[in-house]
Amino acid sequence: MNADPVTMMKQQVGYAAAAKVQSNTIVGLGTGSTTAYAIQAIGERLQAGDLQNVKGVPTSFQAIVLARQFGIPLTTLDEIEKIDIAIDGADEVDPQKNLIKGGGAAHTQEKIVDSLADQFIVVVDSGKLVEHLGSTFLLPVEVIPMAVTPVMKAIEKLGGKPQLRMGVKKAGPVVTDQGNLVVDVKFDRIDNPADLEKALNNLPGVLENGLFVGVADVIMVGEVKDGQPSVREF
């Protein structure tokens, strides 16, 4: 496989996270390109007999498709007592392990699954590390369709610059797995992620936002140095 270093690095991070999965566990399966390699690796470990009795709880339609493709049995929150470990990506990570997620518009289901896990492992490349959340990535807010206009006005009063996320290769806005819309918000600087997370979720019509505060346990960071991929944790 003559993959480029960035692709190899994403694969290494995903495989390193998958190596932490043990037999007889329930695994939260996240969304995104790096997490896809983790799902692939879990499936390969199951097929090889290295893992037994592992079931996945998907966070998106993408995760469902990948889990089926790689032979991971799926379950639901109605059928289980707990989630042992969740593996998911992030769009930004600050030094306190707070996250912005939602680039794939799956952050509502991701927050439910990731928050329930005994251990939540975040897989990212070093470009996702920031000093302050909101510095490189817009903050996604999932909104019930009828409330989009009043929610956007309320977000402006909170100091944000909101814009409705539009589809690519699709006429019209992005629609989430829950049938809602996504408003991406530019904040010049998010000094208190916990307060902003609560303020946004208290707006009538908001289902959830992409701030994950105090949820992540381990951050696995992929880097490319001198053309060679490597993985570190914090």
Coordinates of N, CA and C in Angstrom, one line a residue:
M1 N 0.8 -1.2 0.0 CA 0.0 0.0 0.0 C 0.9 1.2 0.0
N2 N 0.8 2.0 -1.1 CA 1.6 3.2 -1.2 C 0.8 4.5 -0.8
A3 N 0.3 4.5 0.5 CA -0.5 5.6 1.0 C 0.4 6.7 1.3
D4 N -0.2 7.9 1.3 CA 0.6 9.1 1.7 C 0.7 9.1 3.2
P5 N 1.7 9.9 3.7 CA 2.0 9.9 5.2 C 0.8 10.3 6.0
V6 N 0.0 11.2 5.5 CA -1.2 11.7 6.3 C -2.2 10.6 6.4
T7 N -2.5 9.9 5.3 CA -3.4 8.7 5.4 C -2.9 7.6 6.3
M8 N -1.6 7.4 6.2 CA -1.0 6.3 7.1 C -1.1 6.8 8.5
M9 N -0.9 8.1 8.8 CA -1.0 8.5 10.2 C -2.4 8.4 10.7
K10 N -3.4 8.7 9.9 CA -4.8 8.6 10.4 C -5.1 7.1 10.6
Q11 N -4.5 6.2 9.8 CA -4.7 4.8 10.0 C -4.1 4.3 11.3
Q12 N -2.9 4.8 11.5 CA -2.1 4.4 12.8 C -2.9 4.8 14.0
V13 N -3.4 6.1 14.0 CA -4.2 6.6 15.2 C -5.4 5.7 15.4
G14 N -6.1 5.4 14.3 CA -7.3 4.6 14.4 C -7.0 3.2 14.9
Y15 N -6.0 2.6 14.4 CA -5.6 1.3 14.8 C -5.1 1.3 16.3
A16 N -4.4 2.3 16.7 CA -3.9 2.4 18.1 C -5.1 2.5 19.1
A17 N -6.1 3.2 18.7 CA -7.3 3.3 19.5 C -8.1 2.0 19.6
A18 N -8.2 1.3 18.4 CA -8.9 0.0 18.3 C -8.1 -1.0 19.2
A19 N -6.8 -0.9 19.3 CA -6.0 -1.8 20.2 C -6.4 -1.8 21.6
K20 N -7.1 -0.7 22.0 CA -7.5 -0.5 23.4 C -8.8 -1.3 23.7
V21 N -9.5 -1.7 22.7 CA -10.8 -2.4 22.8 C -10.5 -3.8 23.3
Q22 N -11.3 -4.3 24.3 CA -11.1 -5.6 24.9 C -12.3 -6.5 24.6
S23 N -12.2 -7.8 24.7 CA -13.3 -8.7 24.5 C -14.4 -8.4 25.5
N24 N -15.6 -8.9 25.2 CA -16.8 -8.8 26.1 C -17.1 -7.4 26.5
T25 N -17.0 -6.4 25.5 CA -17.3 -5.0 25.8 C -18.3 -4.4 24.7
I26 N -18.9 -3.3 25.2 CA -19.7 -2.5 24.3 C -18.9 -1.3 23.9
V27 N -18.9 -1.0 22.6 CA -18.0 0.0 22.0 C -18.8 1.1 21.3
G28 N -18.7 2.3 21.7 CA -19.3 3.4 20.9 C -18.5 3.7 19.7
L29 N -19.1 3.6 18.5 CA -18.5 3.8 17.2 C -18.7 5.2 16.7
G30 N -17.7 6.0 16.6 CA -17.8 7.4 16.2 C -17.9 7.6 14.7
T31 N -17.7 8.8 14.3 CA -17.9 9.2 12.9 C -16.7 10.0 12.5
G32 N -16.4 9.9 11.2 CA -15.3 10.6 10.6 C -14.2 9.7 10.0
S33 N -13.3 10.4 9.3 CA -12.3 9.6 8.5 C -11.3 8.8 9.4
T34 N -10.8 9.4 10.5 CA -9.9 8.7 11.4 C -10.6 7.6 12.1
T35 N -11.8 7.9 12.6 CA -12.5 6.9 13.4 C -12.9 5.7 12.5
A36 N -13.1 6.0 11.2 CA -13.4 4.9 10.2 C -12.3 3.8 10.3
Y37 N -11.0 4.2 10.4 CA -9.9 3.2 10.5 C -10.0 2.4 11.8
A38 N -10.5 3.1 12.9 CA -10.7 2.3 14.1 C -11.7 1.3 14.0
I39 N -12.8 1.6 13.3 CA -13.9 0.7 13.1 C -13.4 -0.5 12.2
Q40 N -12.6 -0.2 11.2 CA -12.1 -1.2 10.4 C -11.2 -2.1 11.2
A41 N -10.3 -1.6 12.1 CA -9.4 -2.4 12.9 C -10.1 -3.2 13.9
I42 N -11.2 -2.7 14.5 CA -12.0 -3.5 15.4 C -12.6 -4.7 14.7
G43 N -13.1 -4.5 13.5 CA -13.7 -5.5 12.7 C -12.6 -6.6 12.3
E44 N -11.4 -6.1 12.0 CA -10.4 -7.1 11.6 C -10.0 -7.9 12.8
R45 N -9.9 -7.3 14.0 CA -9.6 -8.1 15.2 C -10.7 -9.1 15.5
L46 N -11.9 -8.8 15.3 CA -13.0 -9.7 15.5 C -12.9 -10.9 14.5
Q47 N -12.7 -10.6 13.2 CA -12.6 -11.6 12.2 C -11.4 -12.6 12.5
A48 N -10.3 -12.0 13.0 CA -9.1 -12.8 13.3 C -9.2 -13.6 14.6
G49 N -10.2 -13.3 15.4 CA -10.4 -14.0 16.6 C -9.6 -13.4 17.8
D50 N -9.0 -12.3 17.5 CA -8.3 -11.5 18.6 C -9.2 -10.9 19.6
L51 N -10.5 -10.6 19.1 CA -11.5 -10.1 20.0 C -12.7 -11.0 19.9
Q52 N -13.4 -11.2 21.0 CA -14.7 -11.9 21.0 C -15.8 -11.1 21.7
N53 N -17.0 -11.3 21.3 CA -18.2 -10.7 22.0 C -18.1 -9.2 22.1
V54 N -17.8 -8.5 21.1 CA -17.8 -7.1 21.1 C -19.0 -6.6 20.2
K55 N -19.8 -5.7 20.8 CA -20.9 -5.1 20.1 C -20.7 -3.5 20.0
G56 N -21.1 -3.0 18.9 CA -21.0 -1.5 18.7 C -22.3 -0.8 18.8
V57 N -22.1 0.5 19.4 CA -23.3 1.4 19.4 C -22.9 2.5 18.4
P58 N -23.5 2.7 17.3 CA -23.1 3.6 16.3 C -23.6 5.0 16.6
T59 N -22.9 6.0 16.1 CA -23.2 7.4 16.4 C -23.8 8.1 15.1
S60 N -23.9 7.4 14.0 CA -24.3 8.0 12.8 C -24.7 6.9 11.8
F61 N -25.3 7.3 10.7 CA -25.5 6.3 9.6 C -24.2 5.9 9.0
Q62 N -23.2 6.7 8.9 CA -21.9 6.4 8.4 C -21.3 5.2 9.3
A63 N -21.4 5.4 10.6 CA -20.9 4.3 11.5 C -21.6 3.0 11.4
I64 N -22.9 3.1 11.1 CA -23.7 1.8 10.9 C -23.2 1.1 9.6
V65 N -23.0 1.9 8.6 CA -22.6 1.3 7.3 C -21.2 0.7 7.5
L66 N -20.3 1.4 8.1 CA -18.9 0.8 8.3 C -18.9 -0.4 9.2
A67 N -19.7 -0.3 10.3 CA -19.7 -1.5 11.2 C -20.2 -2.7 10.5
R68 N -21.2 -2.6 9.7 CA -21.7 -3.7 8.9 C -20.7 -4.2 7.9
Q69 N -20.0 -3.3 7.2 CA -19.0 -3.6 6.2 C -17.9 -4.4 6.8
F70 N -17.5 -4.1 8.1 CA -16.4 -4.8 8.7 C -16.8 -5.8 9.7
G71 N -18.1 -6.2 9.8 CA -18.5 -7.3 10.6 C -18.6 -7.1 12.1
I72 N -18.9 -5.9 12.5 CA -19.1 -5.6 13.9 C -20.6 -5.7 14.2
P73 N -21.0 -6.6 15.1 CA -22.4 -6.6 15.5 C -22.9 -5.3 16.2
L74 N -24.1 -4.8 15.9 CA -24.5 -3.6 16.5 C -25.6 -3.8 17.5
T75 N -25.7 -2.9 18.4 CA -26.8 -2.9 19.4 C -27.3 -1.5 19.7
T76 N -28.2 -1.3 20.6 CA -28.8 0.0 20.8 C -28.7 0.3 22.3
L77 N -28.9 1.6 22.6 CA -28.9 2.0 24.0 C -30.1 1.4 24.8
D78 N -31.1 0.9 24.1 CA -32.3 0.3 24.8 C -31.9 -1.1 25.3
E79 N -30.9 -1.7 24.7 CA -30.6 -3.1 24.9 C -29.4 -3.3 25.8
I80 N -28.7 -2.3 26.2 CA -27.4 -2.4 27.0 C -27.5 -1.7 28.3
E81 N -26.6 -2.1 29.2 CA -26.5 -1.5 30.5 C -25.5 -0.3 30.5
K82 N -24.4 -0.5 29.7 CA -23.5 0.6 29.7 C -22.6 0.5 28.5
I83 N -21.8 1.5 28.2 CA -20.8 1.5 27.1 C -19.5 1.5 27.8
D84 N -18.6 0.6 27.4 CA -17.3 0.4 28.1 C -16.3 1.5 27.5
I85 N -16.3 1.6 26.2 CA -15.3 2.5 25.6 C -16.0 3.1 24.3
A86 N -15.7 4.4 24.0 CA -16.1 5.0 22.8 C -14.9 5.6 22.1
I87 N -14.9 5.5 20.8 CA -13.8 6.0 20.0 C -14.4 7.0 19.0
D88 N -13.9 8.2 18.9 CA -14.5 9.2 18.1 C -13.5 10.3 17.7
G89 N -13.8 11.0 16.7 CA -12.9 12.1 16.3 C -13.3 13.4 16.9
A90 N -12.6 14.5 16.5 CA -13.0 15.9 16.9 C -12.4 16.8 15.8
D91 N -13.1 18.0 15.8 CA -12.6 19.1 14.9 C -11.7 20.0 15.6
E92 N -11.8 20.2 16.9 CA -10.8 20.9 17.7 C -10.7 20.3 19.0
V93 N -9.5 20.4 19.6 CA -9.2 19.9 20.9 C -8.4 20.9 21.6
D94 N -8.8 21.4 22.8 CA -8.0 22.3 23.6 C -7.1 21.6 24.6
P95 N -6.2 22.3 25.3 CA -5.3 21.7 26.3 C -6.1 21.0 27.5
Q96 N -7.3 21.4 27.7 CA -8.1 20.8 28.8 C -9.0 19.6 28.3
K97 N -8.7 19.2 27.1 CA -9.4 18.1 26.4 C -10.9 18.4 26.1
N98 N -11.2 19.7 26.1 CA -12.5 20.0 25.6 C -12.5 20.0 24.1
L99 N -13.7 19.7 23.5 CA -13.7 19.5 22.0 C -14.8 20.4 21.4
I100 N -14.5 20.6 20.1 CA -15.6 21.0 19.2 C -15.8 19.8 18.2
K101 N -17.0 19.3 18.1 CA -17.3 18.3 17.1 C -18.5 18.7 16.3
G102 N -18.8 18.0 15.2 CA -20.0 18.2 14.4 C -19.7 18.6 13.0
G103 N -18.4 18.4 12.6 CA -18.1 18.7 11.2 C -18.9 17.7 10.3
G104 N -19.2 16.6 10.8 CA -20.0 15.6 10.0 C -21.5 15.7 10.3
A105 N -21.9 16.7 11.1 CA -23.3 16.9 11.5 C -23.9 15.7 12.3
A106 N -23.0 15.0 13.0 CA -23.5 13.8 13.8 C -23.3 14.1 15.3
H107 N -23.1 15.3 15.7 CA -22.6 15.6 17.1 C -23.7 15.3 18.2
T108 N -25.0 15.3 17.8 CA -26.0 15.0 18.8 C -25.9 13.5 19.3
Q109 N -25.9 12.6 18.3 CA -25.8 11.2 18.6 C -24.4 10.9 19.2
E110 N -23.4 11.6 18.7 CA -22.0 11.4 19.2 C -22.0 11.8 20.7
K111 N -22.6 12.9 21.1 CA -22.5 13.4 22.5 C -23.2 12.4 23.4
I112 N -24.3 11.8 22.9 CA -25.1 10.9 23.8 C -24.2 9.6 24.0
V113 N -23.6 9.1 23.0 CA -22.8 7.8 23.1 C -21.5 8.1 23.8
D114 N -20.8 9.2 23.4 CA -19.5 9.4 24.0 C -19.6 9.8 25.5
S115 N -20.7 10.5 25.9 CA -20.9 10.8 27.3 C -21.2 9.6 28.2
L116 N -21.8 8.6 27.6 CA -22.2 7.4 28.4 C -21.1 6.4 28.6
A117 N -20.0 6.6 27.8 CA -18.9 5.6 27.8 C -18.1 5.8 29.1
D118 N -17.6 4.6 29.6 CA -16.7 4.7 30.8 C -15.4 5.3 30.4
Q119 N -15.0 5.1 29.2 CA -13.7 5.7 28.7 C -14.0 6.2 27.3
F120 N -13.8 7.5 27.0 CA -14.0 8.1 25.7 C -12.6 8.5 25.2
I121 N -12.2 7.8 24.1 CA -10.9 8.1 23.4 C -11.2 8.9 22.2
V122 N -10.5 10.0 22.0 CA -10.6 10.9 20.9 C -9.4 10.7 20.0
V123 N -9.6 10.5 18.7 CA -8.6 10.3 17.7 C -8.5 11.5 16.8
V124 N -7.4 12.1 16.7 CA -7.2 13.3 15.9 C -5.8 13.4 15.3
D125 N -5.7 14.3 14.3 CA -4.3 14.6 13.9 C -3.9 15.9 14.6
S126 N -2.6 16.2 14.5 CA -2.1 17.3 15.3 C -2.7 18.7 14.9
G127 N -3.2 18.8 13.7 CA -3.8 20.0 13.2 C -5.1 20.4 13.9
K128 N -5.6 19.4 14.7 CA -6.9 19.7 15.4 C -6.6 20.3 16.8
L129 N -5.4 20.4 17.2 CA -5.0 20.9 18.5 C -5.0 22.4 18.5
V130 N -5.7 23.0 19.4 CA -5.8 24.5 19.5 C -5.6 25.0 20.9
E131 N -5.3 26.2 21.1 CA -5.2 26.8 22.5 C -6.6 27.2 23.0
H132 N -7.4 27.7 22.1 CA -8.8 28.1 22.5 C -9.8 27.6 21.4
L133 N -10.8 27.0 21.9 CA -11.9 26.4 21.0 C -12.5 27.6 20.2
G134 N -12.8 27.3 19.0 CA -13.4 28.2 18.1 C -12.4 29.0 17.3
S135 N -11.1 28.7 17.5 CA -10.1 29.5 16.8 C -9.9 29.1 15.3
T136 N -10.2 27.8 15.0 CA -10.1 27.4 13.6 C -11.3 26.8 13.0
F137 N -12.3 26.5 13.9 CA -13.5 25.7 13.4 C -14.8 26.4 13.9
L138 N -15.8 26.4 13.0 CA -17.1 27.0 13.4 C -17.7 26.0 14.3
L139 N -18.5 26.5 15.3 CA -19.3 25.7 16.2 C -20.6 25.2 15.7
P140 N -20.8 23.9 15.5 CA -22.1 23.5 14.9 C -23.2 23.4 16.0
V141 N -24.4 23.9 15.6 CA -25.6 23.8 16.5 C -26.7 23.2 15.7
E142 N -27.2 22.1 16.3 CA -28.3 21.4 15.6 C -29.6 22.0 16.0
V143 N -30.5 22.4 15.1 CA -31.7 23.2 15.3 C -32.9 22.5 14.6
I144 N -34.0 22.5 15.3 CA -35.3 22.1 14.8 C -35.6 23.0 13.6
P145 N -36.0 22.5 12.5 CA -36.2 23.4 11.3 C -37.1 24.7 11.5
M146 N -38.2 24.6 12.2 CA -39.1 25.7 12.4 C -38.4 26.8 13.2
A147 N -37.4 26.5 14.0 CA -36.8 27.5 14.9 C -35.5 28.1 14.4
V148 N -35.1 27.8 13.1 CA -33.8 28.3 12.6 C -33.7 29.8 12.7
T149 N -34.6 30.5 12.3 CA -34.5 32.0 12.3 C -34.4 32.6 13.7
P150 N -35.3 32.3 14.6 CA -35.2 32.8 15.9 C -33.9 32.4 16.7
V151 N -33.5 31.1 16.4 CA -32.3 30.6 17.0 C -31.1 31.4 16.5
M152 N -31.0 31.7 15.2 CA -29.9 32.5 14.7 C -29.9 33.9 15.3
K153 N -31.0 34.5 15.5 CA -31.1 35.8 16.1 C -30.6 35.8 17.5
A154 N -31.0 34.7 18.2 CA -30.6 34.6 19.6 C -29.1 34.3 19.7
I155 N -28.5 33.6 18.8 CA -27.1 33.3 18.8 C -26.3 34.6 18.6
E156 N -26.8 35.5 17.7 CA -26.2 36.8 17.5 C -26.1 37.6 18.8
K157 N -27.1 37.5 19.6 CA -27.1 38.2 20.9 C -26.1 37.6 21.9
L158 N -25.7 36.3 21.6 CA -24.7 35.7 22.4 C -23.3 36.0 21.9
G159 N -23.2 36.8 20.8 CA -21.9 37.2 20.3 C -21.4 36.3 19.1
G160 N -22.2 35.5 18.6 CA -21.8 34.6 17.5 C -22.3 35.1 16.2
K161 N -21.6 34.6 15.1 CA -22.0 34.9 13.7 C -22.5 33.6 13.1
P162 N -23.8 33.4 13.0 CA -24.4 32.1 12.6 C -24.6 32.1 11.1
Q163 N -24.4 30.9 10.5 CA -24.8 30.6 9.1 C -25.3 29.2 9.0
L164 N -26.4 29.1 8.1 CA -27.0 27.8 7.9 C -26.1 27.0 7.0
R165 N -25.8 25.7 7.5 CA -24.9 24.9 6.7 C -25.6 24.3 5.5
M166 N -25.0 24.6 4.3 CA -25.7 24.1 3.1 C -25.0 22.8 2.6
G167 N -25.7 22.1 1.8 CA -25.3 20.8 1.3 C -24.2 20.9 0.2
V168 N -23.4 19.9 0.1 CA -22.5 19.8 -1.0 C -23.0 18.7 -2.0
K169 N -23.1 19.0 -3.3 CA -23.7 18.2 -4.3 C -25.2 17.9 -3.9
K170 N -25.8 18.9 -3.3 CA -27.2 18.8 -2.9 C -27.7 20.3 -2.8
A171 N -28.9 20.5 -3.5 CA -29.5 21.8 -3.4 C -30.2 22.0 -2.0
G172 N -29.8 23.0 -1.2 CA -30.5 23.2 0.0 C -29.6 22.8 1.2
P173 N -30.1 22.9 2.4 CA -29.3 22.8 3.6 C -29.0 21.3 3.9
V174 N -27.9 21.1 4.8 CA -27.6 19.8 5.3 C -28.7 19.4 6.3
V175 N -29.1 18.2 6.2 CA -30.1 17.6 7.1 C -29.5 16.5 8.0
T176 N -29.6 16.6 9.3 CA -29.0 15.6 10.2 C -29.7 14.3 10.1
D177 N -29.2 13.3 10.8 CA -29.8 12.0 10.9 C -31.1 12.1 11.7
Q178 N -31.3 13.2 12.5 CA -32.5 13.4 13.2 C -33.5 14.2 12.4
G179 N -33.2 14.6 11.2 CA -34.1 15.4 10.4 C -34.0 16.9 10.7
N180 N -33.0 17.3 11.4 CA -32.9 18.8 11.7 C -31.8 19.5 10.9
L181 N -31.6 20.8 11.1 CA -30.7 21.6 10.3 C -29.5 21.9 11.2
V182 N -28.4 22.3 10.6 CA -27.2 22.7 11.3 C -26.8 24.2 11.1
V183 N -26.7 24.9 12.2 CA -26.2 26.3 12.1 C -24.8 26.3 12.6
D184 N -23.9 26.7 11.7 CA -22.4 26.9 12.1 C -22.2 28.3 12.6
V185 N -21.5 28.4 13.7 CA -21.4 29.7 14.4 C -19.9 30.1 14.6
K186 N -19.6 31.3 14.2 CA -18.2 31.8 14.4 C -18.2 32.6 15.7
F187 N -17.4 32.2 16.6 CA -17.2 33.0 17.8 C -15.7 33.4 17.8
D188 N -15.4 34.7 18.0 CA -14.1 35.2 18.0 C -13.2 34.4 18.9
R189 N -13.7 34.0 20.1 CA -13.0 33.3 21.1 C -14.0 32.7 22.1
I190 N -13.8 31.4 22.4 CA -14.7 30.8 23.4 C -13.9 30.6 24.7
D191 N -14.1 31.6 25.6 CA -13.3 31.6 26.8 C -13.8 30.6 27.9
N192 N -15.2 30.4 27.8 CA -15.8 29.5 28.8 C -16.7 28.5 28.1
P193 N -16.1 27.4 27.6 CA -16.9 26.4 26.8 C -18.1 25.9 27.6
A194 N -17.9 25.6 28.9 CA -19.0 25.0 29.6 C -20.2 26.0 29.7
D195 N -20.0 27.2 29.9 CA -21.1 28.2 30.0 C -21.8 28.4 28.6
L196 N -21.0 28.4 27.6 CA -21.5 28.6 26.2 C -22.3 27.3 25.8
E197 N -21.8 26.2 26.2 CA -22.6 24.9 25.9 C -24.0 25.0 26.5
K198 N -24.1 25.4 27.7 CA -25.4 25.5 28.4 C -26.2 26.6 27.8
A199 N -25.7 27.7 27.5 CA -26.4 28.8 27.0 C -27.0 28.5 25.6
L200 N -26.3 27.8 24.8 CA -26.8 27.5 23.5 C -27.9 26.4 23.6
N201 N -27.7 25.4 24.5 CA -28.7 24.3 24.6 C -29.9 24.8 25.3
N202 N -29.9 26.0 26.0 CA -31.1 26.5 26.6 C -31.9 27.3 25.6
L203 N -31.4 27.6 24.4 CA -32.2 28.3 23.4 C -33.4 27.4 22.9
P204 N -34.6 27.8 23.0 CA -35.7 27.0 22.4 C -35.5 26.7 21.0
G205 N -35.6 25.4 20.6 CA -35.4 25.0 19.3 C -34.0 24.3 19.0
V206 N -33.1 24.6 19.9 CA -31.8 23.9 19.8 C -31.8 22.5 20.4
L207 N -31.4 21.5 19.6 CA -31.4 20.2 20.1 C -30.0 19.9 20.8
E208 N -28.9 20.3 20.2 CA -27.6 20.1 20.8 C -26.6 20.9 20.0
N209 N -25.4 21.2 20.7 CA -24.3 21.9 20.0 C -23.1 21.0 20.1
G210 N -22.0 21.5 19.4 CA -20.8 20.7 19.2 C -19.8 20.9 20.2
L211 N -20.1 21.6 21.3 CA -19.1 21.7 22.4 C -19.2 20.5 23.3
F212 N -18.1 19.8 23.5 CA -18.0 18.6 24.4 C -17.0 19.0 25.5
V213 N -17.6 19.3 26.6 CA -16.8 19.8 27.8 C -16.8 18.7 28.8
G214 N -15.5 18.4 29.2 CA -15.3 17.4 30.3 C -15.8 16.0 29.9
V215 N -15.8 15.6 28.6 CA -16.3 14.3 28.2 C -15.1 13.4 27.8
A216 N -14.1 14.0 27.2 CA -13.0 13.2 26.7 C -12.0 12.7 27.8
D217 N -11.6 11.5 27.8 CA -10.6 10.9 28.7 C -9.2 10.9 28.2
V218 N -9.1 10.4 27.0 CA -7.7 10.3 26.3 C -7.8 10.9 24.9
I219 N -6.8 11.7 24.6 CA -6.6 12.2 23.3 C -5.5 11.5 22.6
M220 N -5.7 10.8 21.5 CA -4.7 10.2 20.7 C -4.4 11.0 19.5
V221 N -3.2 11.5 19.4 CA -2.8 12.5 18.4 C -1.9 11.9 17.4
G222 N -2.2 11.9 16.1 CA -1.4 11.5 15.0 C -0.6 12.6 14.5
E223 N 0.7 12.4 14.2 CA 1.6 13.4 13.7 C 2.5 12.8 12.6
V224 N 2.9 13.7 11.7 CA 3.9 13.2 10.6 C 5.1 14.1 10.8
K225 N 6.2 13.4 11.2 CA 7.5 14.0 11.4 C 8.5 13.4 10.4
D226 N 9.2 14.3 9.6 CA 10.2 13.8 8.7 C 9.6 12.7 7.8
G227 N 8.3 12.9 7.4 CA 7.7 12.0 6.5 C 7.2 10.7 7.2
Q228 N 7.4 10.5 8.5 CA 7.0 9.3 9.2 C 5.9 9.6 10.1
P229 N 4.8 8.7 10.1 CA 3.7 8.9 11.0 C 4.0 8.4 12.4
S230 N 3.4 9.1 13.4 CA 3.6 8.6 14.8 C 2.3 9.0 15.6
V231 N 2.2 8.3 16.7 CA 1.0 8.6 17.6 C 1.4 8.9 19.0
R232 N 0.9 9.9 19.6 CA 1.1 10.2 21.0 C -0.2 10.4 21.7
E233 N -0.2 10.3 23.1 CA -1.4 10.4 23.9 C -1.2 11.5 24.9
F234 N -2.4 12.2 25.2 CA -2.4 13.0 26.4 C -3.8 13.0 27.0

